[in-house]
mmCIF file with all atom_site columns, C-alpha atoms in Angstrom:
data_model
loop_
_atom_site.group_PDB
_atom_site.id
_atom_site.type_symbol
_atom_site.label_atom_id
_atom_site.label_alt_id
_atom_site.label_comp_id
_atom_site.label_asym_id
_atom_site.label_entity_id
_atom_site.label_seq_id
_atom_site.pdbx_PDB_ins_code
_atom_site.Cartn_x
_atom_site.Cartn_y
_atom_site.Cartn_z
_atom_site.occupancy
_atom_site.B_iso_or_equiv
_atom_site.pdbx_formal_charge
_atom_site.auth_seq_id
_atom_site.auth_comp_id
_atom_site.auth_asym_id
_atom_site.auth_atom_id
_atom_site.pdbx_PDB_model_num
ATOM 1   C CA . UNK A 1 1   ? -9.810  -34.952 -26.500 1.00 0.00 ? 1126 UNK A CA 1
ATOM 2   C CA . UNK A 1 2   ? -11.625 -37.351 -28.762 1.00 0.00 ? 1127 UNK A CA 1
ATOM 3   C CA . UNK A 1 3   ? -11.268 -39.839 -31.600 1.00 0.00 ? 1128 UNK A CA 1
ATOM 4   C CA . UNK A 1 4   ? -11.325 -36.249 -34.397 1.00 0.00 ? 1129 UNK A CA 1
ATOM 5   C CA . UNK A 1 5   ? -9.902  -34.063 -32.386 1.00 0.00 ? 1130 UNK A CA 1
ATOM 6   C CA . UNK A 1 6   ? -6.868  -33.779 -30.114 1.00 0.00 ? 1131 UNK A CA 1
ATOM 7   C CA . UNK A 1 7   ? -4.359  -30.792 -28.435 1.00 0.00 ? 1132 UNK A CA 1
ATOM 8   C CA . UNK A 1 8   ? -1.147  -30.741 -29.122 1.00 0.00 ? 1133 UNK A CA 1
ATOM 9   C CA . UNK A 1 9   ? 0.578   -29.118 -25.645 1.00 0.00 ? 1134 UNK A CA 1
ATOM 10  C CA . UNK A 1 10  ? 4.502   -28.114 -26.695 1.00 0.00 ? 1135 UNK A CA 1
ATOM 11  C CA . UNK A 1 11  ? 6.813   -26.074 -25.330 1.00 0.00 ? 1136 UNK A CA 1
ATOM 12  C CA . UNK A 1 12  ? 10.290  -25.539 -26.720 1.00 0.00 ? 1137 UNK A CA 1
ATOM 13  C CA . UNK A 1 13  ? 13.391  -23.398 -26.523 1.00 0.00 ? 1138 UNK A CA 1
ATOM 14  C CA . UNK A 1 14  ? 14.381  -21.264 -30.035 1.00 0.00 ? 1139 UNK A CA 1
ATOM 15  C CA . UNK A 1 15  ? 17.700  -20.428 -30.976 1.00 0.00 ? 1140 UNK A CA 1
ATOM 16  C CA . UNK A 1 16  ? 18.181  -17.024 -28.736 1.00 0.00 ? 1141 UNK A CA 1
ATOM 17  C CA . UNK A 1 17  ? 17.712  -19.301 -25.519 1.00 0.00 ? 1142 UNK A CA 1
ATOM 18  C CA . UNK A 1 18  ? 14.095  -18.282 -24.993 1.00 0.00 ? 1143 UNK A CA 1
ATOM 19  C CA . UNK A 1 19  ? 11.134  -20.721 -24.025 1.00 0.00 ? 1144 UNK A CA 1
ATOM 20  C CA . UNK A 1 20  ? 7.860   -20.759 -26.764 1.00 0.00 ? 1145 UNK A CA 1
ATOM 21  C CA . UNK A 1 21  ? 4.706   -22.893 -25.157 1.00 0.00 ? 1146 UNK A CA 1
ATOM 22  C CA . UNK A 1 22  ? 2.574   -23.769 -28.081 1.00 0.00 ? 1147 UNK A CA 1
ATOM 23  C CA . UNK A 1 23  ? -1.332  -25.259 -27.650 1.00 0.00 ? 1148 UNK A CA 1
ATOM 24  C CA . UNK A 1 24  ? -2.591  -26.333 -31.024 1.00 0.00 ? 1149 UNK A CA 1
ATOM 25  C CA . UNK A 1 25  ? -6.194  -28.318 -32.151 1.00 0.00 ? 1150 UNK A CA 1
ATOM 26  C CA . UNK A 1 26  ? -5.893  -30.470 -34.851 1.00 0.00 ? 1151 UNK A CA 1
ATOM 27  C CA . UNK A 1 27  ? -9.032  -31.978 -36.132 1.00 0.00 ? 1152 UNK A CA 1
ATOM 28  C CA . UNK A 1 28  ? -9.589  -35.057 -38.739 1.00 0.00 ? 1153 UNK A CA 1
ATOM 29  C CA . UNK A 1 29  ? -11.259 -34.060 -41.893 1.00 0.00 ? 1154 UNK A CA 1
ATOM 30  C CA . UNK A 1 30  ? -11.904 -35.763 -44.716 1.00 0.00 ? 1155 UNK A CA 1
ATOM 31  C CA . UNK A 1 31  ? -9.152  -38.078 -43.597 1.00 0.00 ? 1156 UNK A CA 1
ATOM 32  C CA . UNK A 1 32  ? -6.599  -35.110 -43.411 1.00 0.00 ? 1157 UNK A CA 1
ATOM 33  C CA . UNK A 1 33  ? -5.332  -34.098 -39.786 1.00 0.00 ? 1158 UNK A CA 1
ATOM 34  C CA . UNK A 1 34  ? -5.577  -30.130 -40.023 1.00 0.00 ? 1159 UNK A CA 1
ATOM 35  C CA . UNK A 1 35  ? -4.921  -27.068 -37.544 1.00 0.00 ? 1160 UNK A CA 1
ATOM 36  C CA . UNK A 1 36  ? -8.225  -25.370 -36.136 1.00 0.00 ? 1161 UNK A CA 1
ATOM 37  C CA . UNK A 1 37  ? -6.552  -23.189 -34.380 1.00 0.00 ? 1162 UNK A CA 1
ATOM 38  C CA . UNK A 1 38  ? -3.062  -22.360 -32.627 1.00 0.00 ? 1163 UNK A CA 1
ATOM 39  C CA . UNK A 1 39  ? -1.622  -20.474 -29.741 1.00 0.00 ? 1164 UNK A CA 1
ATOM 40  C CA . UNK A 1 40  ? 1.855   -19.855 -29.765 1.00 0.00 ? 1165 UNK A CA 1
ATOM 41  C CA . UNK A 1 41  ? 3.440   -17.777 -26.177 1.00 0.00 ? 1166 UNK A CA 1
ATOM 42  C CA . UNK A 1 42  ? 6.768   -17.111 -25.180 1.00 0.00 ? 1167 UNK A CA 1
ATOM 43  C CA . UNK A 1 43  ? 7.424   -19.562 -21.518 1.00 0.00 ? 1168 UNK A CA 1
ATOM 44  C CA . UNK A 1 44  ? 9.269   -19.017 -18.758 1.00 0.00 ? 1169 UNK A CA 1
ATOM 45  C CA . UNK A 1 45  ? 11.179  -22.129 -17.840 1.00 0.00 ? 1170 UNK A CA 1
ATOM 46  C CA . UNK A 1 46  ? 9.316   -22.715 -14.797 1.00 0.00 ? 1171 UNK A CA 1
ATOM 47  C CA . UNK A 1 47  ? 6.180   -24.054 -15.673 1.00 0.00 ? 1172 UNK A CA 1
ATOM 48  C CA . UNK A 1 48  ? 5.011   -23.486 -12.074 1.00 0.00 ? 1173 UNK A CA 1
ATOM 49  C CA . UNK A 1 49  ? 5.074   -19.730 -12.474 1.00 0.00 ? 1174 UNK A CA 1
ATOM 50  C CA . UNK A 1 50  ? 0.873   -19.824 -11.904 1.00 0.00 ? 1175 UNK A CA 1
ATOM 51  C CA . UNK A 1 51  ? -0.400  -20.999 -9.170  1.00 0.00 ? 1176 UNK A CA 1
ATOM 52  C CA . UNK A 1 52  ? -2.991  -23.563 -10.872 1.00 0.00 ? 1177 UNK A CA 1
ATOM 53  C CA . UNK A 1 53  ? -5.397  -23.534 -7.565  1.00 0.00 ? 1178 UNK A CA 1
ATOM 54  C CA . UNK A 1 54  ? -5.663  -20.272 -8.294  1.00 0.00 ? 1179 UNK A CA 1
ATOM 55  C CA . UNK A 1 55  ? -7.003  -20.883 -12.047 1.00 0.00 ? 1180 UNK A CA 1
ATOM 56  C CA . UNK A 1 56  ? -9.023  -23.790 -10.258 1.00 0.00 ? 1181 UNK A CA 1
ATOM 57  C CA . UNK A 1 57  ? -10.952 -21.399 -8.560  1.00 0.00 ? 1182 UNK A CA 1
ATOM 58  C CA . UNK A 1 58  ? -11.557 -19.037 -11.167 1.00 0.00 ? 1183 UNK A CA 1
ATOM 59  C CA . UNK A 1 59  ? -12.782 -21.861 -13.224 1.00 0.00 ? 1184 UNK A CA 1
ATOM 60  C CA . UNK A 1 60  ? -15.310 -22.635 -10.574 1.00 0.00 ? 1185 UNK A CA 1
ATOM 61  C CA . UNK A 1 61  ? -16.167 -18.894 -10.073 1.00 0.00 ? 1186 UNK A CA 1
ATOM 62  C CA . UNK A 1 62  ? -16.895 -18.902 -14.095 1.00 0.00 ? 1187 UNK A CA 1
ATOM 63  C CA . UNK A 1 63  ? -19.100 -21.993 -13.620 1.00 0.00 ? 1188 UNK A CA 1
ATOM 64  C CA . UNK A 1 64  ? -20.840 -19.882 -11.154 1.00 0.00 ? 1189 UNK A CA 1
ATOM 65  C CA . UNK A 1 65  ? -21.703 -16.999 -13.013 1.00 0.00 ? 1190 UNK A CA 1
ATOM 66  C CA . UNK A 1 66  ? -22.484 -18.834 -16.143 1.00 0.00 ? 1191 UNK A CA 1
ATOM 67  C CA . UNK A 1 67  ? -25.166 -20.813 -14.320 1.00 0.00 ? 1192 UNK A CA 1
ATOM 68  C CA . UNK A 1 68  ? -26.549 -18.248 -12.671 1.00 0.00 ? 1193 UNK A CA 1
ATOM 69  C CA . UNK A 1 69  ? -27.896 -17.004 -15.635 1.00 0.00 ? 1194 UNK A CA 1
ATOM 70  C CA . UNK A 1 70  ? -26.401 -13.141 -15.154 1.00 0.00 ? 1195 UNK A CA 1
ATOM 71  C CA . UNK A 1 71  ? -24.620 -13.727 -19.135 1.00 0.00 ? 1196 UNK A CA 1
ATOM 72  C CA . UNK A 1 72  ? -23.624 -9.646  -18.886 1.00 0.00 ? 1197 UNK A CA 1
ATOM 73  C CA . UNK A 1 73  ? -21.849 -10.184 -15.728 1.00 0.00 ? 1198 UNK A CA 1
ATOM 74  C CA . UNK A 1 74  ? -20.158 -13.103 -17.039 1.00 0.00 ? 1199 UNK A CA 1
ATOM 75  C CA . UNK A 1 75  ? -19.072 -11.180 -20.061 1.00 0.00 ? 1200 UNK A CA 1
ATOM 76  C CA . UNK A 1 76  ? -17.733 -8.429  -17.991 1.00 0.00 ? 1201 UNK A CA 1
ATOM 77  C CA . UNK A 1 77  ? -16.244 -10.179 -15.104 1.00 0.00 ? 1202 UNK A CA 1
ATOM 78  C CA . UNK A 1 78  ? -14.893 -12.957 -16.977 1.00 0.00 ? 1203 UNK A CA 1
ATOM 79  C CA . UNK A 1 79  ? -13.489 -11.916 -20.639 1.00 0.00 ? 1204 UNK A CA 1
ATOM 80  C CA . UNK A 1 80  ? -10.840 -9.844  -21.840 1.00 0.00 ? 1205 UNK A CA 1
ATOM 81  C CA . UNK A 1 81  ? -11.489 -6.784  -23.415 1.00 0.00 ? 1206 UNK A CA 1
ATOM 82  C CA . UNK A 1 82  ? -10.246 -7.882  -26.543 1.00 0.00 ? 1207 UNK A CA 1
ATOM 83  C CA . UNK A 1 83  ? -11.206 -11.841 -25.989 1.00 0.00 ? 1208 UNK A CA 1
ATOM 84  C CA . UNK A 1 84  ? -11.754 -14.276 -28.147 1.00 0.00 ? 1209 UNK A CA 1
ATOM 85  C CA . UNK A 1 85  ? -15.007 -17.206 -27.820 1.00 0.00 ? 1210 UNK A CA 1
ATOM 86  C CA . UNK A 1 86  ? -13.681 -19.360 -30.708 1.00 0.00 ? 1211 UNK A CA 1
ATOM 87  C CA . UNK A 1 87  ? -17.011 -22.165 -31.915 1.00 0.00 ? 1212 UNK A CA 1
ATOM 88  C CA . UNK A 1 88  ? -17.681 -22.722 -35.132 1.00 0.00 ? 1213 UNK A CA 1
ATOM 89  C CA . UNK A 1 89  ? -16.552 -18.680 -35.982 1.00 0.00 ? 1214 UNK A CA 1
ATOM 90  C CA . UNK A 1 90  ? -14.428 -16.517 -34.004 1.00 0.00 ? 1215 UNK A CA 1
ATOM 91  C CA . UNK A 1 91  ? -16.349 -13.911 -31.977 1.00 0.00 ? 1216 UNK A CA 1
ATOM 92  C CA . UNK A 1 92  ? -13.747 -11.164 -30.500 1.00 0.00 ? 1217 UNK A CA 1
ATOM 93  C CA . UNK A 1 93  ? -14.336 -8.240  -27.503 1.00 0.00 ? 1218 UNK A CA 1
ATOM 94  C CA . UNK A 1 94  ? -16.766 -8.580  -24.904 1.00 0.00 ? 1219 UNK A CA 1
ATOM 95  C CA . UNK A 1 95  ? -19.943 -7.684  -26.878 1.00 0.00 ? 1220 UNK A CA 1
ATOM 96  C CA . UNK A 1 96  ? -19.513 -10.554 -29.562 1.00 0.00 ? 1221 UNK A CA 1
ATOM 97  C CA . UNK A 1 97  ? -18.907 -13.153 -26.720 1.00 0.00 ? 1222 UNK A CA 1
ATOM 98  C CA . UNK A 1 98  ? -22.159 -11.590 -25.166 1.00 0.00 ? 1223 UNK A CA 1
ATOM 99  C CA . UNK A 1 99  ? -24.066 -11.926 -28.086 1.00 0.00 ? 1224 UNK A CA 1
ATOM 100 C CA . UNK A 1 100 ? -22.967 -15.438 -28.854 1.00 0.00 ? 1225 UNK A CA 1
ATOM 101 C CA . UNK A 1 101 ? -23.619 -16.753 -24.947 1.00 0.00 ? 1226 UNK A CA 1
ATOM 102 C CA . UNK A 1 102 ? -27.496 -15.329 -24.956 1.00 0.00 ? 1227 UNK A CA 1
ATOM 103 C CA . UNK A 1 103 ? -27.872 -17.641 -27.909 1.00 0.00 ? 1228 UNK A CA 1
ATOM 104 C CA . UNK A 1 104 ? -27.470 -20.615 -25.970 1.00 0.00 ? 1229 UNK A CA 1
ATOM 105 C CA . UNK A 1 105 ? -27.256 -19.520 -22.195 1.00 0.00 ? 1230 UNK A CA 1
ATOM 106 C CA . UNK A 1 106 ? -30.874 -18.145 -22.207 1.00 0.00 ? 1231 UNK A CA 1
ATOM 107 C CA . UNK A 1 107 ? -32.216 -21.719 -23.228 1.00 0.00 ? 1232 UNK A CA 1
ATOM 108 C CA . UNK A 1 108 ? -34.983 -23.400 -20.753 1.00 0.00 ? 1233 UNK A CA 1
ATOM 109 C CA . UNK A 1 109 ? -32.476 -25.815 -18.800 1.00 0.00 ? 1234 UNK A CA 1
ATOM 110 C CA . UNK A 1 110 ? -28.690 -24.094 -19.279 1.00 0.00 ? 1235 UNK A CA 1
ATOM 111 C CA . UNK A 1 111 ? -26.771 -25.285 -17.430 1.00 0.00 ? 1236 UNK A CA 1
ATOM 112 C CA . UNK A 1 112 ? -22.610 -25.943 -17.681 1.00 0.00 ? 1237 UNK A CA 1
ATOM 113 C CA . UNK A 1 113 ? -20.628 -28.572 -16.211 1.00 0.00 ? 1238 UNK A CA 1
ATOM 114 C CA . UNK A 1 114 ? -16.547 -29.185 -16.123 1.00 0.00 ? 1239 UNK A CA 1
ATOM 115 C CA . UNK A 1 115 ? -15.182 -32.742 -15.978 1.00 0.00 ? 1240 UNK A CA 1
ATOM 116 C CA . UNK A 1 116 ? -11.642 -34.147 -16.583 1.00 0.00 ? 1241 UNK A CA 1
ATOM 117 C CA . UNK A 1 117 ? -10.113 -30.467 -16.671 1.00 0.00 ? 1242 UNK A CA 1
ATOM 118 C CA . UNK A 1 118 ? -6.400  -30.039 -15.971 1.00 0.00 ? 1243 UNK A CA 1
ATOM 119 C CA . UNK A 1 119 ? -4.527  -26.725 -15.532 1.00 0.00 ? 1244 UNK A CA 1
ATOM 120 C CA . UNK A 1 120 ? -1.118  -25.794 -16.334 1.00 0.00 ? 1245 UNK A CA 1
ATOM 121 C CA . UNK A 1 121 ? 0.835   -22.360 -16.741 1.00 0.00 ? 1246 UNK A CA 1
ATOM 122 C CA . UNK A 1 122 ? 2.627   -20.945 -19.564 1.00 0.00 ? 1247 UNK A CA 1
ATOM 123 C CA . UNK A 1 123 ? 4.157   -18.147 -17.869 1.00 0.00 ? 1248 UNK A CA 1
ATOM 124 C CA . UNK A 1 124 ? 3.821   -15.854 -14.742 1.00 0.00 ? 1249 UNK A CA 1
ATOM 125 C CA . UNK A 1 125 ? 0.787   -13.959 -16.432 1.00 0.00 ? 1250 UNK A CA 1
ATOM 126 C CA . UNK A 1 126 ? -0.731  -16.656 -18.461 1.00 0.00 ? 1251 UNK A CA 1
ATOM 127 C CA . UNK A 1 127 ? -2.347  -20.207 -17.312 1.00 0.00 ? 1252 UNK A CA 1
ATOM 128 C CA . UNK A 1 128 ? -4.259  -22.700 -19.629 1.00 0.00 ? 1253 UNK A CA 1
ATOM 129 C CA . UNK A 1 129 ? -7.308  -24.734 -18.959 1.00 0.00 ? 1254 UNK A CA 1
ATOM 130 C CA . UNK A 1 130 ? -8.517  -27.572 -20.639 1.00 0.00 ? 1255 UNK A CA 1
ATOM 131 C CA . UNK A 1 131 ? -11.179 -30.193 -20.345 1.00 0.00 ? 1256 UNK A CA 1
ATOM 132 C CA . UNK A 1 132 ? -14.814 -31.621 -21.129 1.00 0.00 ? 1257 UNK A CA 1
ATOM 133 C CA . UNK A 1 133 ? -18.024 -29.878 -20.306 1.00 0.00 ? 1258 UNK A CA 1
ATOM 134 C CA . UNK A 1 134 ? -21.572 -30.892 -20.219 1.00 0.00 ? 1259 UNK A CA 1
ATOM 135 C CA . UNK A 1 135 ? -24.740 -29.076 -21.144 1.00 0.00 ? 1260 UNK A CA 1
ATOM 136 C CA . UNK A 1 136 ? -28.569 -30.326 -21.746 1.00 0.00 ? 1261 UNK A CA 1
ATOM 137 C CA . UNK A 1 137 ? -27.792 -29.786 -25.668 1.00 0.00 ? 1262 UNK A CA 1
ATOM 138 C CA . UNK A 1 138 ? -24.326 -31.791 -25.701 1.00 0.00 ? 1263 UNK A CA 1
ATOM 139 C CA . UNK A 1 139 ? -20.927 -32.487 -24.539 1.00 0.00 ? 1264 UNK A CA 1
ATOM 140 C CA . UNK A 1 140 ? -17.557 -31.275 -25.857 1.00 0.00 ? 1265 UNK A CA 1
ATOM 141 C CA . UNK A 1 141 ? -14.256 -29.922 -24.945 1.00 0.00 ? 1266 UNK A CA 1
ATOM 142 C CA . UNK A 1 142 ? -13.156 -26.711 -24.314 1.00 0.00 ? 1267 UNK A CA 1
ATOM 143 C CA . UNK A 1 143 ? -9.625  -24.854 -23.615 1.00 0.00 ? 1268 UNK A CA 1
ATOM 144 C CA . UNK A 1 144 ? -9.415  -21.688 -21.755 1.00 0.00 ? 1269 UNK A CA 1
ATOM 145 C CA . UNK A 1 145 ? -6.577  -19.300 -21.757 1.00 0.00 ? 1270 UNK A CA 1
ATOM 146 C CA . UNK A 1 146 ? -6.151  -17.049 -18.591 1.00 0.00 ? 1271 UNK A CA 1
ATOM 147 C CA . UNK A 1 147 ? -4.177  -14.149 -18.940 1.00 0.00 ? 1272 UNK A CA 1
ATOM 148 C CA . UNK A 1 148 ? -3.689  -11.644 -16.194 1.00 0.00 ? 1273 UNK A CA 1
ATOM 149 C CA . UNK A 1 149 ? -3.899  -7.515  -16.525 1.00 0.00 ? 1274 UNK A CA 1
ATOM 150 C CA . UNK A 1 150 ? -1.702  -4.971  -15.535 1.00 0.00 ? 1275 UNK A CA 1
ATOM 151 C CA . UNK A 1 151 ? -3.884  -4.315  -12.302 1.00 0.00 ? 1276 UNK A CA 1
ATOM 152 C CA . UNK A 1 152 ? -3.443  -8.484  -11.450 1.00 0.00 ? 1277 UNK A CA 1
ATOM 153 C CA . UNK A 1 153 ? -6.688  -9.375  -12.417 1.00 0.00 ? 1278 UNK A CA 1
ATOM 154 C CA . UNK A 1 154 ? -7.655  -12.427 -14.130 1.00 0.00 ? 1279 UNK A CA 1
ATOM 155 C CA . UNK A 1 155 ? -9.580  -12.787 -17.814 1.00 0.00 ? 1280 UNK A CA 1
ATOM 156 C CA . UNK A 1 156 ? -10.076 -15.213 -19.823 1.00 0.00 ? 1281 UNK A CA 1
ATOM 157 C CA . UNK A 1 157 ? -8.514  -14.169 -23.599 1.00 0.00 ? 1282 UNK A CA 1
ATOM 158 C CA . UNK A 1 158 ? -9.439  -17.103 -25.111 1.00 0.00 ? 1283 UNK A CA 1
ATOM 159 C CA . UNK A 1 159 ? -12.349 -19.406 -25.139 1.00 0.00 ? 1284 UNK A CA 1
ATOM 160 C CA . UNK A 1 160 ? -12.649 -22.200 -27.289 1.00 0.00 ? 1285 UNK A CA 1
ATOM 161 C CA . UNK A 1 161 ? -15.698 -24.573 -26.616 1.00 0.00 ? 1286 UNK A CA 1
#
Protein backbone atom coordinates (compact mmCIF):
# COMPACT_ATOMS: atom_id res chain seq x y z
CA UNK A 1 0.00 0.00 0.00
CA UNK A 2 2.43 2.64 1.14
CA UNK A 3 4.95 3.62 3.80
CA UNK A 4 1.39 5.00 6.27
CA UNK A 5 -0.83 2.83 5.17
CA UNK A 6 -1.15 -0.91 4.58
CA UNK A 7 -4.17 -3.88 4.28
CA UNK A 8 -4.23 -6.40 6.38
CA UNK A 9 -5.90 -9.53 4.12
CA UNK A 10 -6.92 -12.51 6.88
CA UNK A 11 -8.98 -15.17 6.76
CA UNK A 12 -9.52 -17.59 9.62
CA UNK A 13 -11.68 -20.41 10.90
CA UNK A 14 -13.79 -19.63 14.48
CA UNK A 15 -14.63 -22.12 16.87
CA UNK A 16 -18.06 -23.55 15.13
CA UNK A 17 -15.81 -24.66 12.05
CA UNK A 18 -16.82 -21.69 9.91
CA UNK A 19 -14.37 -19.55 7.66
CA UNK A 20 -14.29 -15.37 8.56
CA UNK A 21 -12.15 -13.35 5.65
CA UNK A 22 -11.24 -10.11 7.24
CA UNK A 23 -9.73 -6.87 5.03
CA UNK A 24 -8.61 -4.20 7.42
CA UNK A 25 -6.60 -0.50 6.73
CA UNK A 26 -4.42 0.47 9.24
CA UNK A 27 -2.88 3.83 8.91
CA UNK A 28 0.23 5.50 10.93
CA UNK A 29 -0.72 8.46 12.95
CA UNK A 30 1.01 10.33 15.14
CA UNK A 31 3.30 7.35 15.42
CA UNK A 32 0.31 5.03 16.46
CA UNK A 33 -0.74 2.23 13.85
CA UNK A 34 -4.71 2.60 13.97
CA UNK A 35 -7.80 0.89 12.10
CA UNK A 36 -9.49 3.18 9.33
CA UNK A 37 -11.70 0.90 8.57
CA UNK A 38 -12.57 -2.99 8.65
CA UNK A 39 -14.49 -5.60 6.78
CA UNK A 40 -15.13 -8.65 8.42
CA UNK A 41 -17.25 -11.71 6.00
CA UNK A 42 -17.95 -15.11 6.67
CA UNK A 43 -15.54 -17.42 3.72
CA UNK A 44 -16.12 -20.33 2.14
CA UNK A 45 -13.03 -22.48 2.20
CA UNK A 46 -12.46 -22.25 -1.37
CA UNK A 47 -11.10 -19.08 -2.06
CA UNK A 48 -11.70 -19.72 -5.79
CA UNK A 49 -15.45 -19.55 -5.38
CA UNK A 50 -15.34 -16.10 -7.84
CA UNK A 51 -14.18 -16.26 -10.86
CA UNK A 52 -11.59 -13.20 -10.58
CA UNK A 53 -11.64 -12.61 -14.63
CA UNK A 54 -14.89 -12.00 -14.08
CA UNK A 55 -14.23 -9.08 -11.39
CA UNK A 56 -11.33 -8.15 -13.93
CA UNK A 57 -13.73 -7.21 -16.32
CA UNK A 58 -16.06 -5.44 -14.28
CA UNK A 59 -13.21 -3.42 -13.05
CA UNK A 60 -12.45 -2.43 -16.57
CA UNK A 61 -16.19 -1.87 -17.39
CA UNK A 62 -16.14 0.65 -14.17
CA UNK A 63 -13.04 2.35 -15.64
CA UNK A 64 -15.16 2.76 -18.62
CA UNK A 65 -18.02 4.42 -17.36
CA UNK A 66 -16.15 6.55 -14.96
CA UNK A 67 -14.18 8.06 -17.84
CA UNK A 68 -16.75 8.54 -19.92
CA UNK A 69 -17.96 11.12 -17.92
CA UNK A 70 -21.83 9.61 -17.62
CA UNK A 71 -21.22 9.88 -13.28
CA UNK A 72 -25.30 8.93 -13.01
CA UNK A 73 -24.81 5.88 -14.98
CA UNK A 74 -21.89 4.97 -13.05
CA UNK A 75 -23.78 5.43 -9.86
CA UNK A 76 -26.56 3.31 -11.05
CA UNK A 77 -24.85 0.63 -12.92
CA UNK A 78 -22.06 0.28 -10.65
CA UNK A 79 -23.07 0.75 -6.75
CA UNK A 80 -25.15 -1.01 -4.44
CA UNK A 81 -28.19 0.33 -3.33
CA UNK A 82 -27.07 0.67 0.01
CA UNK A 83 -23.11 1.22 -0.95
CA UNK A 84 -20.65 2.69 0.69
CA UNK A 85 -17.70 5.39 -1.14
CA UNK A 86 -15.53 5.54 2.02
CA UNK A 87 -12.69 9.02 1.52
CA UNK A 88 -12.10 11.10 4.05
CA UNK A 89 -16.13 10.54 5.36
CA UNK A 90 -18.33 7.76 4.61
CA UNK A 91 -20.95 8.54 1.94
CA UNK A 92 -23.72 5.58 1.86
CA UNK A 93 -26.67 4.73 -1.05
CA UNK A 94 -26.35 5.67 -4.48
CA UNK A 95 -27.20 9.41 -4.21
CA UNK A 96 -24.31 10.25 -1.65
CA UNK A 97 -21.74 8.37 -3.90
CA UNK A 98 -23.30 10.54 -6.78
CA UNK A 99 -22.93 13.58 -5.08
CA UNK A 100 -19.41 12.93 -3.92
CA UNK A 101 -18.14 11.68 -7.69
CA UNK A 102 -19.54 15.12 -9.47
CA UNK A 103 -17.19 16.81 -7.05
CA UNK A 104 -14.24 15.52 -8.60
CA UNK A 105 -15.38 13.59 -11.83
CA UNK A 106 -16.73 16.81 -13.50
CA UNK A 107 -13.14 18.43 -13.24
CA UNK A 108 -11.47 19.71 -16.73
CA UNK A 109 -9.09 16.56 -17.31
CA UNK A 110 -10.83 13.45 -15.11
CA UNK A 111 -9.66 10.88 -15.86
CA UNK A 112 -9.03 7.31 -13.71
CA UNK A 113 -6.43 4.84 -14.10
CA UNK A 114 -5.84 1.19 -12.28
CA UNK A 115 -2.29 -0.12 -11.80
CA UNK A 116 -0.90 -2.99 -9.62
CA UNK A 117 -4.58 -4.26 -8.81
CA UNK A 118 -5.04 -7.87 -7.70
CA UNK A 119 -8.37 -9.70 -7.19
CA UNK A 120 -9.31 -12.34 -4.89
CA UNK A 121 -12.75 -13.84 -3.60
CA UNK A 122 -14.15 -14.10 -0.25
CA UNK A 123 -16.97 -16.21 -1.02
CA UNK A 124 -19.30 -17.35 -3.93
CA UNK A 125 -21.16 -13.86 -3.84
CA UNK A 126 -18.43 -11.60 -2.77
CA UNK A 127 -14.88 -10.74 -4.56
CA UNK A 128 -12.35 -7.99 -3.41
CA UNK A 129 -10.31 -5.62 -5.44
CA UNK A 130 -7.45 -3.80 -4.54
CA UNK A 131 -4.81 -1.61 -6.05
CA UNK A 132 -3.36 1.96 -7.06
CA UNK A 133 -5.09 4.43 -9.27
CA UNK A 134 -4.06 7.52 -11.01
CA UNK A 135 -5.85 10.78 -11.65
CA UNK A 136 -4.57 14.43 -12.91
CA UNK A 137 -5.07 15.58 -9.08
CA UNK A 138 -3.09 12.50 -7.45
CA UNK A 139 -2.42 8.95 -6.90
CA UNK A 140 -3.64 6.59 -4.15
CA UNK A 141 -5.02 3.26 -3.41
CA UNK A 142 -8.24 2.02 -3.44
CA UNK A 143 -10.13 -1.41 -2.40
CA UNK A 144 -13.31 -2.43 -3.93
CA UNK A 145 -15.72 -4.92 -2.59
CA UNK A 146 -18.00 -6.74 -5.18
CA UNK A 147 -20.91 -8.30 -3.93
CA UNK A 148 -23.45 -9.99 -6.12
CA UNK A 149 -27.57 -9.61 -5.90
CA UNK A 150 -30.14 -11.99 -5.73
CA UNK A 151 -30.82 -11.55 -9.60
CA UNK A 152 -26.66 -12.38 -10.18
CA UNK A 153 -25.74 -9.07 -10.84
CA UNK A 154 -22.66 -7.45 -9.80
CA UNK A 155 -22.25 -4.03 -7.43
CA UNK A 156 -19.81 -2.68 -5.90
CA UNK A 157 -20.82 -2.29 -1.83
CA UNK A 158 -17.86 -0.80 -0.94
CA UNK A 159 -15.55 1.77 -2.29
CA UNK A 160 -12.73 3.00 -0.54
CA UNK A 161 -10.34 5.37 -2.57
Amino acid sequence: YDIIKYIEISKFEIDNGENLFSIAEWELKKNKWSINFEIISKSNKDSTAVDVNNLKKLSDYWLKIANSGNIKFLCDEMYGENGYYIDWQINKGKEAVYAKFKEFMESPGYFINFKETVYFSINENTGVEIGKYEMPFGTGNFIFVWKKDGFGKWHIMVDKG
